[in-house]
C-alpha cells in the first residue's frame, strides 16, 4: 500500500498558481481566512500536519506546537521570523525556513521611498493640499530635509541595509552604519559605508534607517535614551519590526521637536497603530508593505513552497531547503 502523503497546512490563500505545487507532494489543508488566528486556532491547524506555510501574522511557539507531534517544518513567507519562537521550534525538532534575498531590492527601494517621503514631507503636503488649504504659493511652506549631501545612518547592515546604502550613493550621501560586527572591507567599499559605534551613529545621522532583525536583544533598542542622542533635525525610518522602537518615546520626541520626522512601515502591535502616532503630522505611516510588489511577493511564496517541499524530504532538493534558519541546531 502506498505511504500516505505528508499533510501540510497553508495558513493563507497565497497565489494559487504557485501554491498548487504543494499538491504534487502533499495533502494540502487550505484555509480561506484573512482574519487573524488565535493561538488555539493555530494549534488546532498544526495538530495533524507534517508542515505549515505561514506568514508573519501567524505566531507559532511552544503553545501552538504543544499537540503537534507530527510537525517537522514551518516555512515562513518573510525574511524576518520573529513570529516564530525559534528556540521552541528547534527544541521540538521543527525545521524553520524563511525567504531572504528575493525581497532585498524591493524592500531597499521602499526604505528609500519612505525616507524621501518622510524627509521631504510628501504625504503631509498631500494631505494638506487635499484638505483645500493651498491658497497661495509660499516661499517657506513645507520645508524639508535634504537627502543629497547628508549623512545616512543604517542600523543593521544585512542585505537590505546594503541595498539602501547602494541607493544612497546615487544621492551623494555619506553612509555610516552599525551592525553586530563590521562588514568585510570589500563589502564596505561596495556600499561606500563606514562602520561606527551605535552612539556615534545616532549622533551623526541626519537620517537613520532601521533594518535590523527583531530579537530579544534588539527589543526597544531605539528608546528614549537613544532618541535623545539624535539630532533634533533628524529623520527616523523603520522598515524592520515595530518592536525595535519604543513607540511612546518616539511619539513624544516627534511631538516635542526632539526629532523632525519619522517614516514607519512596521508597528509593535500591528495592525494596531498607536493613536499618539496617528495624531502626529510629522510621521509617514504605511501598512507593512516594504516587500509588496507583485514580482517580489510571488518570489517569496515560490521560495517558501520550495523550502517546505525540500524540508519535508520531497522534490529535487529533498532534505536541503534553499533557505533554512535553524538547520543544524536541532535537538531531536
Ligand atoms: C517582512 O517584513 C519580511 O520580514 O519579509
Short mmCIF file of C-alpha atoms and ligand atoms in Angstrom, two decimals:
data_model
loop_
_atom_site.label_atom_id
_atom_site.label_comp_id
_atom_site.label_asym_id
_atom_site.label_seq_id
_atom_site.Cartn_x
_atom_site.Cartn_y
_atom_site.Cartn_z
CA UNK A 1 0.00 0.00 0.00
CA UNK A 2 1.26 3.47 -0.87
CA UNK A 3 2.59 5.57 2.01
CA UNK A 4 0.15 8.34 3.00
CA UNK A 5 1.29 11.70 1.66
CA UNK A 6 2.53 14.24 4.20
CA UNK A 7 -0.10 16.78 5.20
CA UNK A 8 0.65 20.48 5.17
CA UNK A 9 -1.33 23.49 6.33
CA UNK A 10 -1.39 26.56 4.10
CA UNK A 11 -2.32 29.32 6.53
CA UNK A 12 -3.35 31.93 3.95
CA UNK A 13 -4.70 31.86 0.41
CA UNK A 14 -1.47 32.86 -1.37
CA UNK A 15 -1.02 32.89 -5.19
CA UNK A 16 -2.91 29.72 -6.04
CA UNK A 17 -0.89 29.12 -9.23
CA UNK A 18 2.28 28.87 -7.10
CA UNK A 19 0.98 27.10 -4.01
CA UNK A 20 -0.66 24.40 -6.16
CA UNK A 21 2.86 22.97 -6.47
CA UNK A 22 2.38 21.77 -2.91
CA UNK A 23 -0.37 19.44 -4.15
CA UNK A 24 2.20 17.48 -6.18
CA UNK A 25 3.74 16.22 -2.95
CA UNK A 26 1.30 16.77 -0.11
CA UNK A 27 -2.23 16.61 1.05
CA UNK A 28 -2.80 20.33 1.45
CA UNK A 29 -5.14 21.76 4.08
CA UNK A 30 -6.16 25.17 2.78
CA UNK A 31 -7.80 27.95 4.73
CA UNK A 32 -9.58 30.88 3.20
CA UNK A 33 -9.47 33.22 6.18
CA UNK A 34 -7.85 36.60 6.02
CA UNK A 35 -8.56 37.16 9.73
CA UNK A 36 -6.04 36.87 12.49
CA UNK A 37 -5.83 33.47 14.09
CA UNK A 38 -6.00 32.99 17.82
CA UNK A 39 -3.25 30.76 19.28
CA UNK A 40 -5.83 27.96 19.76
CA UNK A 41 -6.79 28.11 16.06
CA UNK A 42 -3.16 27.77 15.03
CA UNK A 43 -2.66 24.91 17.50
CA UNK A 44 -5.70 23.14 16.03
CA UNK A 45 -4.39 23.55 12.47
CA UNK A 46 -0.93 22.28 13.41
CA UNK A 47 -2.14 19.26 15.37
CA UNK A 48 -2.31 16.83 12.44
CA UNK A 49 0.14 18.18 9.88
CA UNK A 50 3.75 17.49 8.95
CA UNK A 51 4.43 21.00 7.75
CA UNK A 52 2.99 24.50 7.53
CA UNK A 53 3.40 27.51 5.31
CA UNK A 54 2.70 30.66 7.30
CA UNK A 55 3.06 34.43 7.02
CA UNK A 56 4.41 36.87 9.58
CA UNK A 57 0.91 37.32 11.02
CA UNK A 58 0.87 33.77 12.34
CA UNK A 59 2.68 33.38 15.65
CA UNK A 60 3.97 29.87 16.26
CA UNK A 61 5.58 28.97 19.56
CA UNK A 62 5.51 26.39 22.35
CA UNK A 63 1.77 26.83 22.95
CA UNK A 64 0.85 26.39 19.28
CA UNK A 65 3.01 23.28 18.76
CA UNK A 66 2.24 21.57 22.09
CA UNK A 67 -0.01 18.97 20.42
CA UNK A 68 1.72 18.97 17.01
CA UNK A 69 3.59 15.68 17.30
CA UNK A 70 3.92 15.26 13.51
CA UNK A 71 5.12 18.76 12.74
CA UNK A 72 8.54 18.74 11.04
CA UNK A 73 8.75 22.01 9.13
CA UNK A 74 7.42 25.57 9.19
CA UNK A 75 8.06 27.72 6.11
CA UNK A 76 7.70 31.43 6.82
CA UNK A 77 6.79 33.70 3.90
CA UNK A 78 9.01 36.53 5.16
CA UNK A 79 12.68 37.15 5.74
CA UNK A 80 12.06 38.12 9.38
CA UNK A 81 10.93 35.23 11.58
CA UNK A 82 10.25 36.88 14.93
CA UNK A 83 6.70 35.48 14.65
CA UNK A 84 8.23 32.06 15.22
CA UNK A 85 9.66 31.03 18.57
CA UNK A 86 12.89 29.62 17.21
CA UNK A 87 14.17 28.02 20.42
CA UNK A 88 10.82 26.25 20.98
CA UNK A 89 10.59 25.03 17.38
CA UNK A 90 14.24 23.97 17.30
CA UNK A 91 13.88 22.07 20.57
CA UNK A 92 10.88 20.28 19.09
CA UNK A 93 12.90 19.32 16.00
CA UNK A 94 10.89 21.55 13.66
CA UNK A 95 12.86 22.93 10.73
CA UNK A 96 12.20 26.64 10.11
CA UNK A 97 12.79 28.35 6.78
CA UNK A 98 12.43 31.97 5.58
CA UNK A 99 12.57 33.97 2.34
CA UNK A 100 15.77 36.03 2.19
CA UNK A 101 17.33 37.58 -0.95
CA UNK A 102 14.22 37.59 -3.14
CA UNK A 103 12.86 40.68 -1.35
CA UNK A 104 16.10 42.61 -0.83
CA UNK A 105 15.88 45.10 -3.69
CA UNK A 106 12.14 45.75 -3.41
CA UNK A 107 12.49 46.38 0.32
CA UNK A 108 15.51 48.63 -0.18
CA UNK A 109 13.54 50.60 -2.83
CA UNK A 110 10.75 51.05 -0.33
CA UNK A 111 13.06 52.03 2.52
CA UNK A 112 14.45 54.74 0.31
CA UNK A 113 10.99 55.84 -0.81
CA UNK A 114 9.83 56.08 2.79
CA UNK A 115 12.95 58.06 3.67
CA UNK A 116 12.33 60.53 0.84
CA UNK A 117 8.65 60.84 1.62
CA UNK A 118 9.41 61.48 5.29
CA UNK A 119 12.30 63.89 4.85
CA UNK A 120 10.57 65.91 2.13
CA UNK A 121 7.12 65.80 3.78
CA UNK A 122 5.40 64.34 0.72
CA UNK A 123 2.38 62.76 2.40
CA UNK A 124 1.98 65.63 4.85
CA UNK A 125 1.93 68.10 1.92
CA UNK A 126 -0.52 65.98 0.01
CA UNK A 127 -2.92 65.71 2.95
CA UNK A 128 -2.73 69.47 3.43
CA UNK A 129 -3.41 70.12 -0.26
CA UNK A 130 -6.35 67.70 -0.37
CA UNK A 131 -7.81 69.47 2.64
CA UNK A 132 -8.16 72.51 0.36
CA UNK A 133 -5.72 74.60 2.37
CA UNK A 134 -3.48 75.70 -0.53
CA UNK A 135 -4.48 79.29 -1.17
CA UNK A 136 -1.21 80.76 -2.49
CA UNK A 137 2.33 79.65 -3.23
CA UNK A 138 4.62 80.41 -0.35
CA UNK A 139 8.39 80.50 -0.19
CA UNK A 140 8.75 78.78 3.17
CA UNK A 141 5.94 76.26 3.08
CA UNK A 142 6.66 72.58 3.83
CA UNK A 143 10.42 72.94 4.01
CA UNK A 144 12.00 69.53 4.38
CA UNK A 145 15.39 67.95 4.90
CA UNK A 146 17.79 67.37 2.02
CA UNK A 147 18.99 63.90 1.28
CA UNK A 148 21.87 64.85 -1.01
CA UNK A 149 24.99 65.72 0.91
CA UNK A 150 23.51 64.50 4.21
CA UNK A 151 24.62 61.66 6.46
CA UNK A 152 22.61 58.45 6.29
CA UNK A 153 22.83 56.12 9.26
CA UNK A 154 21.89 52.49 8.75
CA UNK A 155 21.27 50.32 11.79
CA UNK A 156 21.57 46.67 10.71
CA UNK A 157 23.75 46.22 7.66
CA UNK A 158 22.50 42.97 6.18
CA UNK A 159 21.35 42.54 2.61
CA UNK A 160 18.60 45.19 2.80
CA UNK A 161 20.80 47.70 4.63
CA UNK A 162 23.44 47.26 1.95
CA UNK A 163 20.79 47.79 -0.74
CA UNK A 164 19.79 51.07 0.89
CA UNK A 165 23.45 52.11 1.14
CA UNK A 166 23.95 51.46 -2.59
CA UNK A 167 20.94 53.67 -3.37
CA UNK A 168 22.32 56.40 -1.10
CA UNK A 169 25.44 56.63 -3.25
CA UNK A 170 23.27 57.98 -6.07
CA UNK A 171 22.19 60.79 -3.74
CA UNK A 172 25.73 61.66 -2.71
CA UNK A 173 25.04 60.76 0.89
CA UNK A 174 27.71 59.91 3.42
CA UNK A 175 26.80 56.46 4.74
CA UNK A 176 27.55 55.29 8.28
CA UNK A 177 26.33 52.00 9.68
CA UNK A 178 26.23 50.00 12.86
CA UNK A 179 25.90 46.24 12.95
CA UNK A 180 26.67 43.36 15.28
CA UNK A 181 30.05 43.27 13.56
CA UNK A 182 31.72 45.35 10.83
CA UNK A 183 31.39 44.11 7.25
CA UNK A 184 34.42 42.90 5.32
CA UNK A 185 36.35 45.84 3.81
CA UNK A 186 35.35 44.79 0.30
CA UNK A 187 31.60 44.94 1.13
CA UNK A 188 32.06 48.26 2.92
CA UNK A 189 33.80 49.58 -0.19
CA UNK A 190 30.99 48.39 -2.49
CA UNK A 191 28.44 50.15 -0.24
CA UNK A 192 30.66 53.19 0.37
CA UNK A 193 29.76 52.81 4.03
CA UNK A 194 31.76 53.24 7.23
CA UNK A 195 31.25 51.30 10.47
CA UNK A 196 30.70 53.36 13.64
CA UNK A 197 29.53 52.64 17.18
CA UNK A 198 25.81 52.83 17.98
CA UNK A 199 26.06 56.15 19.84
CA UNK A 200 28.09 57.74 17.07
CA UNK A 201 25.54 56.55 14.51
CA UNK A 202 22.75 58.17 16.50
CA UNK A 203 24.67 61.41 16.93
CA UNK A 204 25.86 61.75 13.34
CA UNK A 205 22.87 60.63 11.28
CA UNK A 206 20.72 63.22 9.54
CA UNK A 207 18.56 60.26 8.55
CA UNK A 208 18.53 56.95 10.37
CA UNK A 209 17.09 53.82 8.77
CA UNK A 210 16.37 50.70 10.83
CA UNK A 211 16.81 47.40 9.01
CA UNK A 212 17.93 45.04 11.75
CA UNK A 213 16.27 41.77 12.79
CA UNK A 214 13.92 41.88 15.77
CA UNK A 215 15.19 39.71 18.61
CA UNK A 216 15.05 39.92 22.42
CA UNK A 217 18.37 41.80 22.17
CA UNK A 218 17.01 44.44 19.75
CA UNK A 219 13.69 44.99 21.57
CA UNK A 220 13.29 48.79 22.06
CA UNK A 221 16.91 49.38 21.13
CA UNK A 222 15.71 52.77 19.86
CA UNK A 223 14.32 54.01 23.18
CA UNK A 224 14.06 57.45 24.78
CA UNK A 225 17.77 57.47 25.63
CA UNK A 226 18.75 56.59 22.05
CA UNK A 227 16.36 59.15 20.59
CA UNK A 228 17.86 61.81 22.88
CA UNK A 229 21.23 61.21 21.23
CA UNK A 230 19.86 62.01 17.76
CA UNK A 231 19.82 65.43 16.11
CA UNK A 232 16.50 67.24 16.58
CA UNK A 233 16.54 67.80 12.81
CA UNK A 234 16.90 64.07 12.06
CA UNK A 235 14.54 61.67 10.29
CA UNK A 236 13.95 58.12 11.54
CA UNK A 237 12.71 55.37 9.21
CA UNK A 238 11.71 51.86 10.35
CA UNK A 239 11.26 49.09 7.77
CA UNK A 240 12.34 46.31 10.14
CA UNK A 241 9.97 45.49 13.00
CA UNK A 242 7.94 47.77 15.25
CA UNK A 243 9.28 46.32 18.49
CA UNK A 244 12.74 47.74 17.77
CA UNK A 245 11.41 51.21 18.63
CA UNK A 246 9.85 52.40 21.88
CA UNK A 247 6.85 53.95 20.13
CA UNK A 248 5.58 56.17 23.00
CA UNK A 249 9.10 57.60 23.34
CA UNK A 250 9.22 58.19 19.58
CA UNK A 251 5.82 59.88 19.54
CA UNK A 252 6.91 62.09 22.42
CA UNK A 253 10.15 63.10 20.66
CA UNK A 254 8.24 63.88 17.44
CA UNK A 255 5.57 65.86 19.26
CA UNK A 256 8.07 67.98 21.16
CA UNK A 257 10.54 68.82 18.39
CA UNK A 258 13.30 66.50 19.60
CA UNK A 259 13.14 64.63 16.27
CA UNK A 260 11.98 66.14 12.97
CA UNK A 261 10.06 63.28 11.38
CA UNK A 262 9.57 59.53 11.20
CA UNK A 263 8.56 57.08 8.49
CA UNK A 264 7.13 53.83 9.82
CA UNK A 265 6.15 50.73 7.88
CA UNK A 266 6.01 48.49 10.97
CA UNK A 267 4.45 48.78 14.44
CA UNK A 268 4.82 46.95 17.70
CA UNK A 269 1.15 45.96 17.92
CA UNK A 270 0.37 45.88 14.20
CA UNK A 271 -2.11 46.04 12.64
CA UNK A 272 -2.99 48.38 15.50
CA UNK A 273 -1.21 51.75 15.31
CA UNK A 274 -0.89 53.88 18.42
CA UNK A 275 -3.24 56.90 18.49
CA UNK A 276 -0.35 59.14 19.51
CA UNK A 277 1.42 58.27 16.22
CA UNK A 278 -1.77 58.67 14.17
CA UNK A 279 -2.23 62.13 15.64
CA UNK A 280 1.14 63.45 14.51
CA UNK A 281 1.57 65.39 11.27
CA UNK A 282 5.31 64.64 11.01
CA UNK A 283 5.10 60.88 10.65
CA UNK A 284 4.50 58.87 7.49
CA UNK A 285 2.64 55.65 8.23
CA UNK A 286 2.39 52.70 5.84
CA UNK A 287 0.87 49.25 6.49
CA UNK A 288 3.92 46.92 6.42
CA UNK A 289 4.28 46.95 2.62
CA UNK A 290 8.05 47.22 2.09
CA UNK A 291 8.26 43.99 0.07
CA UNK A 292 4.88 44.47 -1.61
CA UNK A 293 5.49 44.31 -5.34
CA UNK A 294 3.74 41.53 -7.28
CA UNK A 295 7.00 40.02 -8.54
CA UNK A 296 8.60 40.01 -5.11
CA UNK A 297 5.57 38.71 -3.26
CA UNK A 298 5.32 35.91 -5.85
CA UNK A 299 9.03 35.12 -5.47
CA UNK A 300 8.62 34.96 -1.68
CA UNK A 301 5.77 32.46 -1.96
CA UNK A 302 7.68 30.40 -4.53
CA UNK A 303 10.71 30.24 -2.25
CA UNK A 304 8.56 29.29 0.75
CA UNK A 305 6.99 26.48 -1.30
CA UNK A 306 10.45 25.24 -2.38
CA UNK A 307 11.55 25.39 1.24
CA UNK A 308 8.59 23.38 2.51
CA UNK A 309 8.81 20.76 -0.24
CA UNK A 310 12.52 20.19 0.40
CA UNK A 311 12.23 20.40 4.20
CA UNK A 312 9.71 17.55 4.14
CA UNK A 313 12.05 15.42 2.04
CA UNK A 314 10.40 15.86 -1.35
CA UNK A 315 11.36 17.32 -4.73
CA UNK A 316 14.80 17.72 -6.30
CA UNK A 317 16.30 19.37 -3.17
CA UNK A 318 14.87 16.80 -0.72
CA UNK A 319 16.32 17.42 2.72
CA UNK A 320 18.13 20.59 1.63
CA UNK A 321 15.70 23.53 1.71
CA UNK A 322 17.15 26.62 -0.01
CA UNK A 323 16.70 28.94 2.99
CA UNK A 324 16.89 27.08 6.31
CA UNK A 325 17.02 29.11 9.52
CA UNK A 326 17.73 26.51 12.20
CA UNK A 327 19.16 23.53 10.29
CA UNK A 328 21.98 22.03 12.28
CA UNK A 329 20.62 23.32 15.59
CA UNK A 330 18.07 20.56 16.07
CA UNK A 331 17.92 18.85 19.42
CA UNK A 332 15.88 15.91 18.13
C1 LIG B 1 8.70 41.37 6.00
O1 LIG B 1 8.59 42.14 6.90
C2 LIG B 1 9.62 40.28 6.00
O2 LIG B 1 10.25 40.01 7.03
O3 LIG B 1 9.74 39.63 4.96
#
